mmCIF file with all atom_site columns, C-alpha atoms in Angstrom:
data_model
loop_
_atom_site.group_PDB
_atom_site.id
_atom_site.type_symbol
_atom_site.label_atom_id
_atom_site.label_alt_id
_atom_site.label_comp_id
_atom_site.label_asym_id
_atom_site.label_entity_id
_atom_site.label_seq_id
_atom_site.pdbx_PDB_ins_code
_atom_site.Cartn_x
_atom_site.Cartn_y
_atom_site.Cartn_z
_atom_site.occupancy
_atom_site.B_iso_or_equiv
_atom_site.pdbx_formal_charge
_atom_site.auth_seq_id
_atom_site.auth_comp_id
_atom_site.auth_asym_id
_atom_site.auth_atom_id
_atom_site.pdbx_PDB_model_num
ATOM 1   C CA . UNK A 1 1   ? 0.000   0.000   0.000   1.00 45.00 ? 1   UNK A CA 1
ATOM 2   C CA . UNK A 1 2   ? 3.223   2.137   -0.224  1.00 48.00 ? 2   UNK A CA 1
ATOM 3   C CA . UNK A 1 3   ? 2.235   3.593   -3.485  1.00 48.00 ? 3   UNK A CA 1
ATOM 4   C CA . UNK A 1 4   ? -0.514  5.753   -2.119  1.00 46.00 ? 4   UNK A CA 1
ATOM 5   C CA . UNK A 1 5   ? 1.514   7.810   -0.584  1.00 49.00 ? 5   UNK A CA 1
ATOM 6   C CA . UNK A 1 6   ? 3.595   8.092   -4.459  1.00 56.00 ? 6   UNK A CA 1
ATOM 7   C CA . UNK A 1 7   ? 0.446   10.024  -5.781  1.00 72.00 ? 7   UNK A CA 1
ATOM 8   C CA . UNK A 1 8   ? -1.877  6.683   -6.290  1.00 77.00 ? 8   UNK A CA 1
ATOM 9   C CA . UNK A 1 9   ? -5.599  8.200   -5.564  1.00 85.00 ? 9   UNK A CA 1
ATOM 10  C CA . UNK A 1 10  ? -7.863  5.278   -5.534  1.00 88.00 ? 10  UNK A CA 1
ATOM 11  C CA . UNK A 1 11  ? -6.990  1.133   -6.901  1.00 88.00 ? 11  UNK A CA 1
ATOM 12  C CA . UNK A 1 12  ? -9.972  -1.266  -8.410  1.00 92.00 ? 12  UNK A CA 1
ATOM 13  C CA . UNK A 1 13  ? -8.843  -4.157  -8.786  1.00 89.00 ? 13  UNK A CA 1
ATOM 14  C CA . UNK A 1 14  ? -5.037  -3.990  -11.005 1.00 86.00 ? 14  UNK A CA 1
ATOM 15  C CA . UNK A 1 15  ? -6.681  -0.586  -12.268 1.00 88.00 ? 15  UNK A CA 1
ATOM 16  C CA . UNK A 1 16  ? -5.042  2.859   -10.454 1.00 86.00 ? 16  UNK A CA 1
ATOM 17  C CA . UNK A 1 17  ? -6.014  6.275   -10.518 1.00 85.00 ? 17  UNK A CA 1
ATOM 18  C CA . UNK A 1 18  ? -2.884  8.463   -10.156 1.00 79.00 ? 18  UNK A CA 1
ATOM 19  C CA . UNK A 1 19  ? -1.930  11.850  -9.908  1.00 75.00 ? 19  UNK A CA 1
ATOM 20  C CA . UNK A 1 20  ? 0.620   10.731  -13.281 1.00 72.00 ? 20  UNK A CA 1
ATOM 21  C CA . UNK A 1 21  ? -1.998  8.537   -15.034 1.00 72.00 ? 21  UNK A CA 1
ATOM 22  C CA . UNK A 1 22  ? -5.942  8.287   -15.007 1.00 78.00 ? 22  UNK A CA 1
ATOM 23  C CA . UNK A 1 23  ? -7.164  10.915  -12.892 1.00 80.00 ? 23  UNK A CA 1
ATOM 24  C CA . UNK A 1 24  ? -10.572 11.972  -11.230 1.00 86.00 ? 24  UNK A CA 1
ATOM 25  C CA . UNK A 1 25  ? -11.615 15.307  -11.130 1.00 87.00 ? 25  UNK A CA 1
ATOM 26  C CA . UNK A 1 26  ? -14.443 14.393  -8.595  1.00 89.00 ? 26  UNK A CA 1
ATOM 27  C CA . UNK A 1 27  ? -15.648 11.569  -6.687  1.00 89.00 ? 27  UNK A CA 1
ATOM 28  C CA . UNK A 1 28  ? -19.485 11.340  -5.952  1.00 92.00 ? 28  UNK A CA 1
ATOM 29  C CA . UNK A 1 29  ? -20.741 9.020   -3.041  1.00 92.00 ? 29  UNK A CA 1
ATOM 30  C CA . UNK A 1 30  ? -24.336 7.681   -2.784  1.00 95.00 ? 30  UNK A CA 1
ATOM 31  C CA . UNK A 1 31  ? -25.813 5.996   -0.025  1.00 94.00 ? 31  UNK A CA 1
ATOM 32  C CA . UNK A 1 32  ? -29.943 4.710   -0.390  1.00 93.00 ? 32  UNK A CA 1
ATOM 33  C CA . UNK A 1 33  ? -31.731 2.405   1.627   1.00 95.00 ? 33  UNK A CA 1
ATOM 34  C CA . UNK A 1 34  ? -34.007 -0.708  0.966   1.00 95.00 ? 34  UNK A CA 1
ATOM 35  C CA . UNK A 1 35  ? -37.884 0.035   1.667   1.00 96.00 ? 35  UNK A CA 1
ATOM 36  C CA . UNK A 1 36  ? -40.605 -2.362  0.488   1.00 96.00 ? 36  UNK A CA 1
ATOM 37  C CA . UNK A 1 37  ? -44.306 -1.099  -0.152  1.00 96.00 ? 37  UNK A CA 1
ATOM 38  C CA . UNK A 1 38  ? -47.223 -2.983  0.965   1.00 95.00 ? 38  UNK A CA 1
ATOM 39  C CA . UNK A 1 39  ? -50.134 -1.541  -1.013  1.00 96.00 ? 39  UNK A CA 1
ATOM 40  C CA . UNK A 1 40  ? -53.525 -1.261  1.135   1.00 94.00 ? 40  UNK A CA 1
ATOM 41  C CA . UNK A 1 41  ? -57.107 -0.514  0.416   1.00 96.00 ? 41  UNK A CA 1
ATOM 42  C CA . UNK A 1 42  ? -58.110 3.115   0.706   1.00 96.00 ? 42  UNK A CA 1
ATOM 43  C CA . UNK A 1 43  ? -54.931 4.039   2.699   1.00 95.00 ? 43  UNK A CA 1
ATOM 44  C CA . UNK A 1 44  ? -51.552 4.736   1.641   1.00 95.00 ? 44  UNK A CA 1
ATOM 45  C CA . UNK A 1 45  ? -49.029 1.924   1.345   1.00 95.00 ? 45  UNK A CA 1
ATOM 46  C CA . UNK A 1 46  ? -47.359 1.176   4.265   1.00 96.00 ? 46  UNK A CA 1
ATOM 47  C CA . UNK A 1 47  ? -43.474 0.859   4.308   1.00 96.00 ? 47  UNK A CA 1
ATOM 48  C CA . UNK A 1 48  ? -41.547 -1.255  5.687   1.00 95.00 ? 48  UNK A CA 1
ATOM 49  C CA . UNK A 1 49  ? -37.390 -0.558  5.932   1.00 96.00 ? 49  UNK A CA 1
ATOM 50  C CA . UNK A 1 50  ? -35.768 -3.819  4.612   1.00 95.00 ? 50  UNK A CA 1
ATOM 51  C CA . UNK A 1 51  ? -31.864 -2.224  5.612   1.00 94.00 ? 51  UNK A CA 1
ATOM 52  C CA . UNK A 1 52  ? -29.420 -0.345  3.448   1.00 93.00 ? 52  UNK A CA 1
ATOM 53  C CA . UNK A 1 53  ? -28.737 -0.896  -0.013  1.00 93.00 ? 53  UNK A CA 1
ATOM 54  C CA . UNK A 1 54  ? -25.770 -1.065  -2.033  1.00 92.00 ? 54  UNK A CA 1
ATOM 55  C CA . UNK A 1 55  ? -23.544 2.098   -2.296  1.00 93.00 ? 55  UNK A CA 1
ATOM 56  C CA . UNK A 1 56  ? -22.096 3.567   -5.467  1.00 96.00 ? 56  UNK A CA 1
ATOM 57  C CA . UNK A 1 57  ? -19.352 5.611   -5.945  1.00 95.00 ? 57  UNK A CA 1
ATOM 58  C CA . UNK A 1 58  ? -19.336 7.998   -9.371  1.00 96.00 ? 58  UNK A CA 1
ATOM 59  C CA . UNK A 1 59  ? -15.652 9.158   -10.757 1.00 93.00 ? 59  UNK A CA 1
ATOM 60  C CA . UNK A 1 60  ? -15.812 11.997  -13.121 1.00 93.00 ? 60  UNK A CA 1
ATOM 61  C CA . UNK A 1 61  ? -12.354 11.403  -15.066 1.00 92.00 ? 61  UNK A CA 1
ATOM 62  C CA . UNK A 1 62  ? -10.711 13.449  -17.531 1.00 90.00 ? 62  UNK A CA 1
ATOM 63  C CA . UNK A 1 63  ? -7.482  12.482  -19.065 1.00 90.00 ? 63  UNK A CA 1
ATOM 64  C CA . UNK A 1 64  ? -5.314  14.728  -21.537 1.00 90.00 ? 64  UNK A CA 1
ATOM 65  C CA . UNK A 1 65  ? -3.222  12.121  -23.285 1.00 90.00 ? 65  UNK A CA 1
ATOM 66  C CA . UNK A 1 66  ? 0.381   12.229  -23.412 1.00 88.00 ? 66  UNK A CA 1
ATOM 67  C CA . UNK A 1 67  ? 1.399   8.508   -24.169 1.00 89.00 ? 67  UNK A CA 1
ATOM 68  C CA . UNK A 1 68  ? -0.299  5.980   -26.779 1.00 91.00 ? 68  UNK A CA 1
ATOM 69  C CA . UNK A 1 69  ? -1.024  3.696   -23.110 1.00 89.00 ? 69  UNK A CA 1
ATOM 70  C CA . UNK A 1 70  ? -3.048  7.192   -22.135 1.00 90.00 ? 70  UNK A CA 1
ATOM 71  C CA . UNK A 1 71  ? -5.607  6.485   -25.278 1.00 93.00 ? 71  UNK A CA 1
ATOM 72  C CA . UNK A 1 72  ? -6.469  3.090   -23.909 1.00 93.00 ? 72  UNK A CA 1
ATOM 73  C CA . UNK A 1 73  ? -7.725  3.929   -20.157 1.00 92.00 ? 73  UNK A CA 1
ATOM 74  C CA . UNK A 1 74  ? -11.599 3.594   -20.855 1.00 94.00 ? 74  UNK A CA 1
ATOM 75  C CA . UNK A 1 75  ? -10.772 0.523   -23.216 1.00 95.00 ? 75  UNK A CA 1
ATOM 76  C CA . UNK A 1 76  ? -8.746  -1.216  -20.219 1.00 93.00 ? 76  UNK A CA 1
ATOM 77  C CA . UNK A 1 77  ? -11.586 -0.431  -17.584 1.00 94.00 ? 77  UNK A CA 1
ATOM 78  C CA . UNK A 1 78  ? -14.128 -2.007  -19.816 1.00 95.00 ? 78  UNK A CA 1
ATOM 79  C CA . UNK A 1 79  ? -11.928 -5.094  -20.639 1.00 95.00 ? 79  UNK A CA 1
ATOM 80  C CA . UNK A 1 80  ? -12.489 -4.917  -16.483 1.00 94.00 ? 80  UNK A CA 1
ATOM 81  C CA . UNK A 1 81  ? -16.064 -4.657  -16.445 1.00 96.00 ? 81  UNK A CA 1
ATOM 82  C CA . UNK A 1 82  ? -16.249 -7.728  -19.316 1.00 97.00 ? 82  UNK A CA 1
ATOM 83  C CA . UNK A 1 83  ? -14.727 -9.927  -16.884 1.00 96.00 ? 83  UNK A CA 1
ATOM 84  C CA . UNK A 1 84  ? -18.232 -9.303  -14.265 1.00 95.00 ? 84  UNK A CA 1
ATOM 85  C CA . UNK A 1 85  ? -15.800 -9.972  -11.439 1.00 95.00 ? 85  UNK A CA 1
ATOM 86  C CA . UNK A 1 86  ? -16.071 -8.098  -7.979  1.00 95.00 ? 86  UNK A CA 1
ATOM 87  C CA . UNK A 1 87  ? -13.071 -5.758  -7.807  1.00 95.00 ? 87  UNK A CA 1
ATOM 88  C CA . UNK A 1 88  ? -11.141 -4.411  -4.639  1.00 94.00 ? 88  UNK A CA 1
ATOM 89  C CA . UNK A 1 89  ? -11.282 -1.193  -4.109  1.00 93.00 ? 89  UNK A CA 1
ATOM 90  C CA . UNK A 1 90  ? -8.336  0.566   -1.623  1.00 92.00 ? 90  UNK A CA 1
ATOM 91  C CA . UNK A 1 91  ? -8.847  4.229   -1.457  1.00 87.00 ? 91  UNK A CA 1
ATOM 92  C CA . UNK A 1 92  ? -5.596  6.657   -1.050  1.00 72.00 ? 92  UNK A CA 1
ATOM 93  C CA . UNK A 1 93  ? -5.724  8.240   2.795   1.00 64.00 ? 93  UNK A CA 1
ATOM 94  C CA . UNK A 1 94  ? -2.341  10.256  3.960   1.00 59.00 ? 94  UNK A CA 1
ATOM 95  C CA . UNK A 1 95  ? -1.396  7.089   5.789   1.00 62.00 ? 95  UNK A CA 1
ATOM 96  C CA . UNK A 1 96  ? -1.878  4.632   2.886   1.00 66.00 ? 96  UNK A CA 1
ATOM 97  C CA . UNK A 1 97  ? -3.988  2.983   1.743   1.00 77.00 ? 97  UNK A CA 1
ATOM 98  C CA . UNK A 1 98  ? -7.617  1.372   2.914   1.00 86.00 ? 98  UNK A CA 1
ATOM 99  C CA . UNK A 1 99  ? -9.258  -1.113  1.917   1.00 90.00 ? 99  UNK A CA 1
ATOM 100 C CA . UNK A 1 100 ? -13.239 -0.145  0.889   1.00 91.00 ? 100 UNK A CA 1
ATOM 101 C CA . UNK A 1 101 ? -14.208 -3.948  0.244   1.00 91.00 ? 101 UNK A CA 1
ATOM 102 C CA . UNK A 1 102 ? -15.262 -5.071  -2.994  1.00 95.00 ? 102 UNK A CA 1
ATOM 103 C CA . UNK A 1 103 ? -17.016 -3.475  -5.805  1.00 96.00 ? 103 UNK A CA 1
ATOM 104 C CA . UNK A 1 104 ? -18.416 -3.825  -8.913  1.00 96.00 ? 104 UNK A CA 1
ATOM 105 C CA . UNK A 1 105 ? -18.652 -1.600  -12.793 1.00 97.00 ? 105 UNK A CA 1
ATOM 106 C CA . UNK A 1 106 ? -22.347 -0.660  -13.040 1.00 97.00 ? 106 UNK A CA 1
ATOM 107 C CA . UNK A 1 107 ? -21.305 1.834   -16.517 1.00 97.00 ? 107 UNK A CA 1
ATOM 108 C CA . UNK A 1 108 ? -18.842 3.457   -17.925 1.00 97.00 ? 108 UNK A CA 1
ATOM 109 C CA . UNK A 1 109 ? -19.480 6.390   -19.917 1.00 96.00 ? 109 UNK A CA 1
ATOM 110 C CA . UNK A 1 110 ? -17.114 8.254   -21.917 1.00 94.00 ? 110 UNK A CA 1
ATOM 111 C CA . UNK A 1 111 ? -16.368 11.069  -24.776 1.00 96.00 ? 111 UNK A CA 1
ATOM 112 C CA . UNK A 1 112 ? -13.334 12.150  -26.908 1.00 95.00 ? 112 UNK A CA 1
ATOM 113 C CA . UNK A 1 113 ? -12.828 15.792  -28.171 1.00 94.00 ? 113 UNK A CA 1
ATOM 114 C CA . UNK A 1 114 ? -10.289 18.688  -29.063 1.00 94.00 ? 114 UNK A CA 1
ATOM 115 C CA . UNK A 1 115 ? -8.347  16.334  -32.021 1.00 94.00 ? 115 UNK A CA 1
ATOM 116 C CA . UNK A 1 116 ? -5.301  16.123  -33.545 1.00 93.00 ? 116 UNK A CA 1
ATOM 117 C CA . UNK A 1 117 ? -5.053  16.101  -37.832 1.00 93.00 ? 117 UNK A CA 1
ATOM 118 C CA . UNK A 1 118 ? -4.879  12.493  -37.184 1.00 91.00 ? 118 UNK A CA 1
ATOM 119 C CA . UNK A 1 119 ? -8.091  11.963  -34.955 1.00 91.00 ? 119 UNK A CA 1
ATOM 120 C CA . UNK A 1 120 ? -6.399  11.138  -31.853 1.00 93.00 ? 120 UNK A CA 1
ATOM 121 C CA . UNK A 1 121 ? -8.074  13.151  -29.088 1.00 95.00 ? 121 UNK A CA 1
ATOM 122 C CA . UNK A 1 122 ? -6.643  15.835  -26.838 1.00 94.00 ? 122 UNK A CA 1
ATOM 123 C CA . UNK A 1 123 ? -9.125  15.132  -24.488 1.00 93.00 ? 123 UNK A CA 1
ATOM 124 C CA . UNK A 1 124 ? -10.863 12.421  -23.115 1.00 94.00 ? 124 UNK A CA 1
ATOM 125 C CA . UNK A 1 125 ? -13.420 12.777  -20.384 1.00 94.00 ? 125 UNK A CA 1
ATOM 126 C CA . UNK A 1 126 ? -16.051 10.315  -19.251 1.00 94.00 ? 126 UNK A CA 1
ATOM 127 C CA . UNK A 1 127 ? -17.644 8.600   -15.798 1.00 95.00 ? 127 UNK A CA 1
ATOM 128 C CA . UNK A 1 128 ? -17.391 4.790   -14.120 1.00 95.00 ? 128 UNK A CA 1
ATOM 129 C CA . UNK A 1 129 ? -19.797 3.739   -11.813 1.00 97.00 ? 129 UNK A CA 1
ATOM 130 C CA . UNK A 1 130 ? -19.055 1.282   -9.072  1.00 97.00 ? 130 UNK A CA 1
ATOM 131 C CA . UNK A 1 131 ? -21.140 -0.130  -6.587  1.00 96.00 ? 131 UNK A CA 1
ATOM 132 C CA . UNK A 1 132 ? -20.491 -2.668  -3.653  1.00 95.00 ? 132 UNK A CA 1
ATOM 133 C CA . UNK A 1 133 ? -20.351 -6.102  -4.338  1.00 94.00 ? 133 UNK A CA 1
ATOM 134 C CA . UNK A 1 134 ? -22.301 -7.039  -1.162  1.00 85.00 ? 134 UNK A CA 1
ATOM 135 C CA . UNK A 1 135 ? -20.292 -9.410  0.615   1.00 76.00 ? 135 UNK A CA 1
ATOM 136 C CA . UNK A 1 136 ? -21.267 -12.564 2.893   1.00 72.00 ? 136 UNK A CA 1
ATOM 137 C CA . UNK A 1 137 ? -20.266 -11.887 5.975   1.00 64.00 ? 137 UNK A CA 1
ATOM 138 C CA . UNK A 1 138 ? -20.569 -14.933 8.749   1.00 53.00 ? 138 UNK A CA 1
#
């Protein structure tokens, strides 16, 4: 876990985010809870709370490519996602690095723009979607 404190924001799985690679600009958290709905006659449904749900975690990326590896980030993180394999997620604190459990790609969304005379882009921006995995815990 040494390599957080080199610049390494946030691991899933193999995959980093790094101050020198794949960056996010901004990392949204979401948090909802599990309520089922009983319908009833001439009343409202009654709910009733069934525990938390699954969180997700949104990265906003945006990577200005200076090496041919740099044109291949969204690729690699969807050759990820193909696999459908839970993925570890370690999140970069000042201490190291801490393990968030494991998580899965919901989507990965991405655009290129600004390009060269050649049609490689200057700019590549886009959003991954991760939420837990949900483990058994006995």
């Amino acid at each position: 876990m040494d390599e957080f404190r080199g610049g390494v924001m946030l691991a899933l799985g193999d995959f980093l985010f790094s101050i020198n690679g794949a960056q996010y600009q901004q990392l949204r958290t979401a948090k909802k809870w599990r309520w089922a709905t009983r319908s009833r006659v001439n009343r409202k449904p009654a709910k009733q709370f069934q525990g938390p749900d699954s969180g997700s975690k949104t990265l906003n990326i945006t990577i200005h490519p200076e090496k041919k590896a740099d044109l291949y980030v969204f690729d690699n993180m969807e050759a990820l996602a193909d696999k459908g394999e839970p993925l570890r997620l370690v999140g970069g604190t000042p201490t190291g690095g801490a393990d968030l459990g494991l998580w899965v790609i919901e989507a990965i969304d991405h655009n290129d723009q600004y390009f060269t005379d050649n049609g490689l882009p200057l700019e590549m921006k886009g959003t991954l979607t991760i939420s837990e995995y949900g483990e058994d815990e006995y």
